[in-house]
Amino acid sequence: MVTKKLLAPSILSADFSNLSQQIRLVEIGGADLIHCDIMDGRFVPNLTFGPMVISSIRNITNLPIDAHLMVENPENLIDSFIEAGVNYLTVHQEAVVHLHRTVDYIKSKGVKAGVSINPATPIHFLNEILEFVDLVLIMSVNPGFGGQKFIHSSLRKIKELSKIREEMGYNFLIEVDGGLTKDNIKDVSNAGCNIFVVGWSIFGNDNKTAATTEFKNLINNNN
Ligand code: DX5
Ligand code: ZN
């Protein structure tokens, strides 16, 4: 049984003019990973940043970097992100034709390989890849923007995936991304989530350190 509970603040809603300070604030609050959303303006209708920014983040934190690639043809970018120092590299099932090859390649470089699915993609589309991945990221909003509302049916998908993992004896982590708040995070945790991506609810808060600690306590059932 995979019982790990990790908090991954997403810097998508952070103040990019002061990124190192913003990351420091969540580090102090107890963040376990730094979630970085890479968007290409094609796979999703928004643009963010690339390997150069990841490289700068690598220089200012020892926390693992969790890179979520919302891009078309991510295969072409994998080497640059790995060289920039990511620890987890997640691609979208919808964006990759030869998913097994891509997952295998990421793992061969000593980086944890993740596969993500959009809200409209069913869990069973992952059946043939589950035994090979380190992480499955379930999008609980349509990717592209921070601060959106959690899509409630995602809970059913998390439970379904968690059940398959249990039955098959797999060890991948389940990550949930989008619309997590203090009000829904316990349900998400009980459904089987291991890595909780929280963007707006942390970086949109006046006290980012306190918000981080509060989420950490919630996922660990301390209050
Ligand atoms: C959405 C991104 C998320 C986003 C989550 O496309 O993948 O990581 O930052 O942010 P919130 O918590 O604001 O929904
Ligand atoms: Zn993300």
PDB file of C-alpha atoms and ligand atoms in Angstrom:
ATOM      1  CA  MET A   1       0.000   0.000   0.000  1.00  0.00           C
ATOM      2  CA  VAL A   2       1.351   3.415  -0.974  1.00  0.00           C
ATOM      3  CA  THR A   3       0.665   5.735   1.953  1.00  0.00           C
ATOM      4  CA  LYS A   4       3.020   8.654   1.319  1.00  0.00           C
ATOM      5  CA  LYS A   5       1.446  12.146   1.550  1.00  0.00           C
ATOM      6  CA  LEU A   6       3.445  14.980  -0.038  1.00  0.00           C
ATOM      7  CA  LEU A   7       2.619  18.622  -0.645  1.00  0.00           C
ATOM      8  CA  ALA A   8       3.702  20.186  -3.941  1.00  0.00           C
ATOM      9  CA  PRO A   9       3.019  23.931  -4.114  1.00  0.00           C
ATOM     10  CA  SER A  10       2.600  25.005  -7.756  1.00  0.00           C
ATOM     11  CA  ILE A  11       4.487  28.192  -8.565  1.00  0.00           C
ATOM     12  CA  LEU A  12       2.032  29.004 -11.375  1.00  0.00           C
ATOM     13  CA  SER A  13       0.321  31.505  -9.071  1.00  0.00           C
ATOM     14  CA  ALA A  14       3.548  32.790  -7.493  1.00  0.00           C
ATOM     15  CA  ASP A  15       5.055  36.246  -8.003  1.00  0.00           C
ATOM     16  CA  PHE A  16       7.554  35.520 -10.789  1.00  0.00           C
ATOM     17  CA  SER A  17       9.450  38.733 -10.144  1.00  0.00           C
ATOM     18  CA  ASN A  18      10.443  37.285  -6.797  1.00  0.00           C
ATOM     19  CA  LEU A  19      10.536  33.567  -7.330  1.00  0.00           C
ATOM     20  CA  SER A  20      13.345  32.643  -4.964  1.00  0.00           C
ATOM     21  CA  GLN A  21      11.646  34.437  -2.057  1.00  0.00           C
ATOM     22  CA  GLN A  22       8.296  32.808  -2.909  1.00  0.00           C
ATOM     23  CA  ILE A  23       9.888  29.348  -2.979  1.00  0.00           C
ATOM     24  CA  ARG A  24      11.660  30.056   0.312  1.00  0.00           C
ATOM     25  CA  LEU A  25       8.305  30.898   1.933  1.00  0.00           C
ATOM     26  CA  VAL A  26       6.776  27.542   1.041  1.00  0.00           C
ATOM     27  CA  GLU A  27       9.974  25.703   1.936  1.00  0.00           C
ATOM     28  CA  ILE A  28       9.788  27.147   5.447  1.00  0.00           C
ATOM     29  CA  GLY A  29       6.129  26.095   5.612  1.00  0.00           C
ATOM     30  CA  GLY A  30       7.073  22.468   4.902  1.00  0.00           C
ATOM     31  CA  ALA A  31       6.660  21.999   1.124  1.00  0.00           C
ATOM     32  CA  ASP A  32       7.882  18.589  -0.027  1.00  0.00           C
ATOM     33  CA  LEU A  33       8.265  19.292  -3.757  1.00  0.00           C
ATOM     34  CA  ILE A  34       8.120  22.335  -6.026  1.00  0.00           C
ATOM     35  CA  HIS A  35       5.559  21.820  -8.800  1.00  0.00           C
ATOM     36  CA  CYS A  36       6.470  23.591 -12.067  1.00  0.00           C
ATOM     37  CA  ASP A  37       3.857  23.928 -14.817  1.00  0.00           C
ATOM     38  CA  ILE A  38       5.319  24.067 -18.306  1.00  0.00           C
ATOM     39  CA  MET A  39       2.828  25.302 -20.918  1.00  0.00           C
ATOM     40  CA  ASP A  40       3.452  25.781 -24.629  1.00  0.00           C
ATOM     41  CA  GLY A  41       0.385  27.730 -25.806  1.00  0.00           C
ATOM     42  CA  ARG A  42      -0.597  24.772 -27.998  1.00  0.00           C
ATOM     43  CA  PHE A  43      -1.446  21.791 -25.821  1.00  0.00           C
ATOM     44  CA  VAL A  44      -2.976  24.303 -23.401  1.00  0.00           C
ATOM     45  CA  PRO A  45      -4.085  27.885 -24.082  1.00  0.00           C
ATOM     46  CA  ASN A  46      -1.347  29.519 -21.985  1.00  0.00           C
ATOM     47  CA  LEU A  47       2.426  29.980 -21.908  1.00  0.00           C
ATOM     48  CA  THR A  48       4.752  29.751 -18.933  1.00  0.00           C
ATOM     49  CA  PHE A  49       8.474  29.022 -18.834  1.00  0.00           C
ATOM     50  CA  GLY A  50      11.056  26.448 -19.865  1.00  0.00           C
ATOM     51  CA  PRO A  51      14.278  24.733 -18.779  1.00  0.00           C
ATOM     52  CA  MET A  52      16.177  27.993 -18.162  1.00  0.00           C
ATOM     53  CA  VAL A  53      13.849  28.942 -15.333  1.00  0.00           C
ATOM     54  CA  ILE A  54      13.973  25.402 -13.959  1.00  0.00           C
ATOM     55  CA  SER A  55      17.752  25.654 -13.919  1.00  0.00           C
ATOM     56  CA  SER A  56      17.563  28.849 -11.869  1.00  0.00           C
ATOM     57  CA  ILE A  57      15.109  27.226  -9.461  1.00  0.00           C
ATOM     58  CA  ARG A  58      17.482  24.262  -9.147  1.00  0.00           C
ATOM     59  CA  ASN A  59      20.156  26.664  -7.914  1.00  0.00           C
ATOM     60  CA  ILE A  60      18.054  28.083  -5.091  1.00  0.00           C
ATOM     61  CA  THR A  61      16.337  25.023  -3.585  1.00  0.00           C
ATOM     62  CA  ASN A  62      17.205  21.505  -2.539  1.00  0.00           C
ATOM     63  CA  LEU A  63      13.578  20.387  -2.748  1.00  0.00           C
ATOM     64  CA  PRO A  64      12.750  17.945  -5.549  1.00  0.00           C
ATOM     65  CA  ILE A  65      11.448  19.679  -8.681  1.00  0.00           C
ATOM     66  CA  ASP A  66       8.242  18.196 -10.043  1.00  0.00           C
ATOM     67  CA  ALA A  67       7.883  19.287 -13.681  1.00  0.00           C
ATOM     68  CA  HIS A  68       4.480  18.949 -15.345  1.00  0.00           C
ATOM     69  CA  LEU A  69       4.806  19.259 -19.121  1.00  0.00           C
ATOM     70  CA  MET A  70       1.612  20.521 -20.727  1.00  0.00           C
ATOM     71  CA  VAL A  71       3.161  20.663 -24.178  1.00  0.00           C
ATOM     72  CA  GLU A  72       2.790  18.996 -27.547  1.00  0.00           C
ATOM     73  CA  ASN A  73       5.626  16.620 -28.481  1.00  0.00           C
ATOM     74  CA  PRO A  74       7.260  16.684 -25.039  1.00  0.00           C
ATOM     75  CA  GLU A  75       9.790  14.101 -26.294  1.00  0.00           C
ATOM     76  CA  ASN A  76      11.789  16.956 -27.872  1.00  0.00           C
ATOM     77  CA  LEU A  77      12.189  18.743 -24.545  1.00  0.00           C
ATOM     78  CA  ILE A  78      12.914  15.905 -22.164  1.00  0.00           C
ATOM     79  CA  ASP A  79      16.717  16.150 -22.306  1.00  0.00           C
ATOM     80  CA  SER A  80      16.715  19.887 -21.598  1.00  0.00           C
ATOM     81  CA  PHE A  81      14.479  19.494 -18.566  1.00  0.00           C
ATOM     82  CA  ILE A  82      16.562  16.641 -17.219  1.00  0.00           C
ATOM     83  CA  GLU A  83      19.759  18.677 -17.687  1.00  0.00           C
ATOM     84  CA  ALA A  84      18.067  21.568 -15.880  1.00  0.00           C
ATOM     85  CA  GLY A  85      17.746  19.327 -12.827  1.00  0.00           C
ATOM     86  CA  VAL A  86      14.161  18.066 -12.516  1.00  0.00           C
ATOM     87  CA  ASN A  87      13.478  15.072 -10.253  1.00  0.00           C
ATOM     88  CA  TYR A  88      10.009  14.166 -11.539  1.00  0.00           C
ATOM     89  CA  LEU A  89       9.058  14.628 -15.190  1.00  0.00           C
ATOM     90  CA  THR A  90       5.415  14.184 -16.145  1.00  0.00           C
ATOM     91  CA  VAL A  91       4.054  14.144 -19.695  1.00  0.00           C
ATOM     92  CA  HIS A  92       0.439  14.019 -20.829  1.00  0.00           C
ATOM     93  CA  GLN A  93      -0.998  10.795 -22.187  1.00  0.00           C
ATOM     94  CA  GLU A  94      -2.919  12.915 -24.716  1.00  0.00           C
ATOM     95  CA  ALA A  95       0.278  14.533 -26.032  1.00  0.00           C
ATOM     96  CA  VAL A  96       2.499  11.496 -26.618  1.00  0.00           C
ATOM     97  CA  VAL A  97       2.138   8.842 -29.319  1.00  0.00           C
ATOM     98  CA  HIS A  98       4.823   6.449 -28.085  1.00  0.00           C
ATOM     99  CA  LEU A  99       4.178   6.734 -24.386  1.00  0.00           C
ATOM    100  CA  HIS A 100       6.028   3.586 -23.377  1.00  0.00           C
ATOM    101  CA  ARG A 101       9.169   4.768 -25.185  1.00  0.00           C
ATOM    102  CA  THR A 102       8.984   8.184 -23.528  1.00  0.00           C
ATOM    103  CA  VAL A 103       8.454   6.802 -20.025  1.00  0.00           C
ATOM    104  CA  ASP A 104      11.293   4.349 -20.524  1.00  0.00           C
ATOM    105  CA  TYR A 105      13.595   7.101 -21.728  1.00  0.00           C
ATOM    106  CA  ILE A 106      12.890   9.363 -18.745  1.00  0.00           C
ATOM    107  CA  LYS A 107      13.543   6.501 -16.328  1.00  0.00           C
ATOM    108  CA  SER A 108      16.760   5.548 -18.133  1.00  0.00           C
ATOM    109  CA  LYS A 109      18.079   9.023 -17.243  1.00  0.00           C
ATOM    110  CA  GLY A 110      17.502   8.397 -13.535  1.00  0.00           C
ATOM    111  CA  VAL A 111      14.470  10.702 -13.324  1.00  0.00           C
ATOM    112  CA  LYS A 112      11.041   9.669 -12.024  1.00  0.00           C
ATOM    113  CA  ALA A 113       8.568   9.343 -14.887  1.00  0.00           C
ATOM    114  CA  GLY A 114       4.969  10.488 -14.634  1.00  0.00           C
ATOM    115  CA  VAL A 115       1.974  10.380 -16.938  1.00  0.00           C
ATOM    116  CA  SER A 116      -0.923  12.791 -16.631  1.00  0.00           C
ATOM    117  CA  ILE A 117      -4.502  12.681 -17.888  1.00  0.00           C
ATOM    118  CA  ASN A 118      -6.960  15.495 -18.509  1.00  0.00           C
ATOM    119  CA  PRO A 119     -10.403  15.487 -16.868  1.00  0.00           C
ATOM    120  CA  ALA A 120     -12.038  14.005 -19.991  1.00  0.00           C
ATOM    121  CA  THR A 121      -9.575  11.115 -20.313  1.00  0.00           C
ATOM    122  CA  PRO A 122     -10.659   7.900 -18.595  1.00  0.00           C
ATOM    123  CA  ILE A 123      -8.360   5.952 -16.267  1.00  0.00           C
ATOM    124  CA  HIS A 124      -8.466   2.867 -18.470  1.00  0.00           C
ATOM    125  CA  PHE A 125      -6.470   4.726 -21.157  1.00  0.00           C
ATOM    126  CA  LEU A 126      -3.521   4.185 -18.806  1.00  0.00           C
ATOM    127  CA  ASN A 127      -3.959   0.445 -18.317  1.00  0.00           C
ATOM    128  CA  GLU A 128      -0.972  -0.588 -20.416  1.00  0.00           C
ATOM    129  CA  ILE A 129       1.447   1.954 -18.959  1.00  0.00           C
ATOM    130  CA  LEU A 130       0.665   1.740 -15.240  1.00  0.00           C
ATOM    131  CA  GLU A 131       3.212  -0.950 -14.457  1.00  0.00           C
ATOM    132  CA  PHE A 132       6.009   1.209 -15.892  1.00  0.00           C
ATOM    133  CA  VAL A 133       5.354   4.620 -14.337  1.00  0.00           C
ATOM    134  CA  ASP A 134       6.549   6.171 -11.082  1.00  0.00           C
ATOM    135  CA  LEU A 135       3.647   8.594 -10.905  1.00  0.00           C
ATOM    136  CA  VAL A 136       0.190   9.227 -12.343  1.00  0.00           C
ATOM    137  CA  LEU A 137      -1.068  12.813 -12.301  1.00  0.00           C
ATOM    138  CA  ILE A 138      -4.822  13.224 -12.436  1.00  0.00           C
ATOM    139  CA  MET A 139      -5.848  16.682 -13.624  1.00  0.00           C
ATOM    140  CA  SER A 140      -8.824  17.853 -11.601  1.00  0.00           C
ATOM    141  CA  VAL A 141      -9.274  21.023 -13.684  1.00  0.00           C
ATOM    142  CA  ASN A 142      -8.782  21.566 -17.400  1.00  0.00           C
ATOM    143  CA  PRO A 143      -5.081  22.429 -17.562  1.00  0.00           C
ATOM    144  CA  GLY A 144      -3.892  25.893 -18.498  1.00  0.00           C
ATOM    145  CA  PHE A 145      -4.651  28.186 -15.590  1.00  0.00           C
ATOM    146  CA  GLY A 146      -4.402  28.385 -11.819  1.00  0.00           C
ATOM    147  CA  GLY A 147      -7.287  29.173  -9.518  1.00  0.00           C
ATOM    148  CA  GLN A 148      -9.972  27.079 -11.253  1.00  0.00           C
ATOM    149  CA  LYS A 149     -12.724  25.090  -9.580  1.00  0.00           C
ATOM    150  CA  PHE A 150     -12.109  21.414  -8.702  1.00  0.00           C
ATOM    151  CA  ILE A 151     -14.037  19.036 -10.973  1.00  0.00           C
ATOM    152  CA  HIS A 152     -15.859  16.803  -8.530  1.00  0.00           C
ATOM    153  CA  SER A 153     -15.906  13.650 -10.684  1.00  0.00           C
ATOM    154  CA  SER A 154     -12.108  13.556 -10.322  1.00  0.00           C
ATOM    155  CA  LEU A 155     -12.667  11.908  -6.935  1.00  0.00           C
ATOM    156  CA  ARG A 156     -14.150   8.877  -8.663  1.00  0.00           C
ATOM    157  CA  LYS A 157     -11.116   8.672 -10.958  1.00  0.00           C
ATOM    158  CA  ILE A 158      -8.672   8.867  -8.046  1.00  0.00           C
ATOM    159  CA  LYS A 159     -10.536   6.055  -6.271  1.00  0.00           C
ATOM    160  CA  GLU A 160     -10.596   3.915  -9.416  1.00  0.00           C
ATOM    161  CA  LEU A 161      -6.855   4.372  -9.939  1.00  0.00           C
ATOM    162  CA  SER A 162      -6.081   3.702  -6.307  1.00  0.00           C
ATOM    163  CA  LYS A 163      -8.093   0.474  -6.448  1.00  0.00           C
ATOM    164  CA  ILE A 164      -6.229  -0.739  -9.537  1.00  0.00           C
ATOM    165  CA  ARG A 165      -2.917   0.050  -7.849  1.00  0.00           C
ATOM    166  CA  GLU A 166      -3.936  -1.955  -4.813  1.00  0.00           C
ATOM    167  CA  GLU A 167      -5.226  -4.930  -6.788  1.00  0.00           C
ATOM    168  CA  MET A 168      -2.234  -5.092  -9.114  1.00  0.00           C
ATOM    169  CA  GLY A 169       0.382  -4.375  -6.450  1.00  0.00           C
ATOM    170  CA  TYR A 170       1.777  -1.348  -8.296  1.00  0.00           C
ATOM    171  CA  ASN A 171       3.844   1.296  -6.510  1.00  0.00           C
ATOM    172  CA  PHE A 172       3.295   4.471  -8.520  1.00  0.00           C
ATOM    173  CA  LEU A 173       2.344   7.643  -6.676  1.00  0.00           C
ATOM    174  CA  ILE A 174      -1.004   9.303  -7.380  1.00  0.00           C
ATOM    175  CA  GLU A 175      -0.768  13.071  -7.832  1.00  0.00           C
ATOM    176  CA  VAL A 176      -3.795  15.361  -8.061  1.00  0.00           C
ATOM    177  CA  ASP A 177      -3.551  18.801  -9.645  1.00  0.00           C
ATOM    178  CA  GLY A 178      -6.096  21.592  -9.877  1.00  0.00           C
ATOM    179  CA  GLY A 179      -8.577  23.345  -7.630  1.00  0.00           C
ATOM    180  CA  LEU A 180      -7.398  21.863  -4.331  1.00  0.00           C
ATOM    181  CA  THR A 181      -8.592  23.821  -1.304  1.00  0.00           C
ATOM    182  CA  LYS A 182      -8.865  23.342   2.443  1.00  0.00           C
ATOM    183  CA  ASP A 183     -12.448  22.212   1.846  1.00  0.00           C
ATOM    184  CA  ASN A 184     -11.772  19.373  -0.591  1.00  0.00           C
ATOM    185  CA  ILE A 185      -8.241  18.213   0.210  1.00  0.00           C
ATOM    186  CA  LYS A 186      -9.289  15.635   2.806  1.00  0.00           C
ATOM    187  CA  ASP A 187     -11.683  13.964   0.348  1.00  0.00           C
ATOM    188  CA  VAL A 188      -8.878  13.894  -2.213  1.00  0.00           C
ATOM    189  CA  SER A 189      -6.565  12.371   0.373  1.00  0.00           C
ATOM    190  CA  ASN A 190      -9.094   9.726   1.382  1.00  0.00           C
ATOM    191  CA  ALA A 191      -9.612   8.816  -2.277  1.00  0.00           C
ATOM    192  CA  GLY A 192      -5.945   7.769  -2.448  1.00  0.00           C
ATOM    193  CA  CYS A 193      -3.913  10.835  -3.443  1.00  0.00           C
ATOM    194  CA  ASN A 194      -0.205  10.915  -2.500  1.00  0.00           C
ATOM    195  CA  ILE A 195       1.043  14.180  -4.004  1.00  0.00           C
ATOM    196  CA  PHE A 196      -1.164  17.248  -3.614  1.00  0.00           C
ATOM    197  CA  VAL A 197      -0.516  20.110  -6.019  1.00  0.00           C
ATOM    198  CA  VAL A 198      -1.733  23.387  -4.571  1.00  0.00           C
ATOM    199  CA  GLY A 199      -1.315  26.644  -6.484  1.00  0.00           C
ATOM    200  CA  TRP A 200      -3.708  29.494  -5.822  1.00  0.00           C
ATOM    201  CA  SER A 201      -4.728  28.357  -2.329  1.00  0.00           C
ATOM    202  CA  ILE A 202      -1.096  28.818  -1.235  1.00  0.00           C
ATOM    203  CA  PHE A 203       0.377  31.547  -3.438  1.00  0.00           C
ATOM    204  CA  GLY A 204      -2.838  33.564  -3.475  1.00  0.00           C
ATOM    205  CA  ASN A 205      -2.714  33.644   0.317  1.00  0.00           C
ATOM    206  CA  ASP A 206      -1.190  36.611   2.163  1.00  0.00           C
ATOM    207  CA  ASN A 207       0.711  34.227   4.420  1.00  0.00           C
ATOM    208  CA  LYS A 208       2.173  31.603   2.096  1.00  0.00           C
ATOM    209  CA  THR A 209       4.185  29.911   4.822  1.00  0.00           C
ATOM    210  CA  ALA A 210       1.206  29.487   7.139  1.00  0.00           C
ATOM    211  CA  ALA A 211      -0.982  28.277   4.253  1.00  0.00           C
ATOM    212  CA  THR A 212       1.643  25.673   3.339  1.00  0.00           C
ATOM    213  CA  THR A 213       1.815  24.404   6.914  1.00  0.00           C
ATOM    214  CA  GLU A 214      -1.961  24.283   7.120  1.00  0.00           C
ATOM    215  CA  PHE A 215      -2.169  22.121   3.986  1.00  0.00           C
ATOM    216  CA  LYS A 216       0.613  19.885   5.285  1.00  0.00           C
ATOM    217  CA  ASN A 217      -1.353  19.310   8.469  1.00  0.00           C
ATOM    218  CA  LEU A 218      -4.545  18.630   6.550  1.00  0.00           C
ATOM    219  CA  ILE A 219      -2.975  15.976   4.304  1.00  0.00           C
ATOM    220  CA  ASN A 220      -1.348  14.328   7.274  1.00  0.00           C
ATOM    221  CA  ASN A 221      -4.629  14.364   9.186  1.00  0.00           C
ATOM    222  CA  ASN A 222      -3.222  16.449  11.997  1.00  0.00           C
ATOM    223  CA  ASN A 223      -6.278  18.659  12.274  1.00  0.00           C
TER     224      ASN A 223
HETATM  225  C1  DX5 B   1      -3.114  23.862 -14.125  1.00  0.00           C
HETATM  226  C2  DX5 B   1      -1.794  23.472 -13.484  1.00  0.00           C
HETATM  227  C3  DX5 B   1      -1.833  23.392 -12.013  1.00  0.00           C
HETATM  228  C4  DX5 B   1      -2.221  24.648 -11.318  1.00  0.00           C
HETATM  229  C5  DX5 B   1      -2.933  24.270 -10.073  1.00  0.00           C
HETATM  230  O1  DX5 B   1      -2.982  23.791 -15.491  1.00  0.00           O
HETATM  231  O2  DX5 B   1      -1.358  22.215 -13.960  1.00  0.00           O
HETATM  232  O3  DX5 B   1      -0.594  22.913 -11.483  1.00  0.00           O
HETATM  233  O4  DX5 B   1      -1.139  25.471 -11.021  1.00  0.00           O
HETATM  234  O5  DX5 B   1      -3.243  25.441  -9.472  1.00  0.00           O
HETATM  235  P1  DX5 B   1      -4.541  25.641  -8.575  1.00  0.00           P
HETATM  236  O6  DX5 B   1      -4.242  24.978  -7.263  1.00  0.00           O
HETATM  237  O7  DX5 B   1      -4.581  27.132  -8.484  1.00  0.00           O
HETATM  238  O8  DX5 B   1      -5.708  25.046  -9.283  1.00  0.00           O
HETATM  239 ZN    ZN B   2       0.444  21.132 -12.835  1.00  0.00          ZN
END
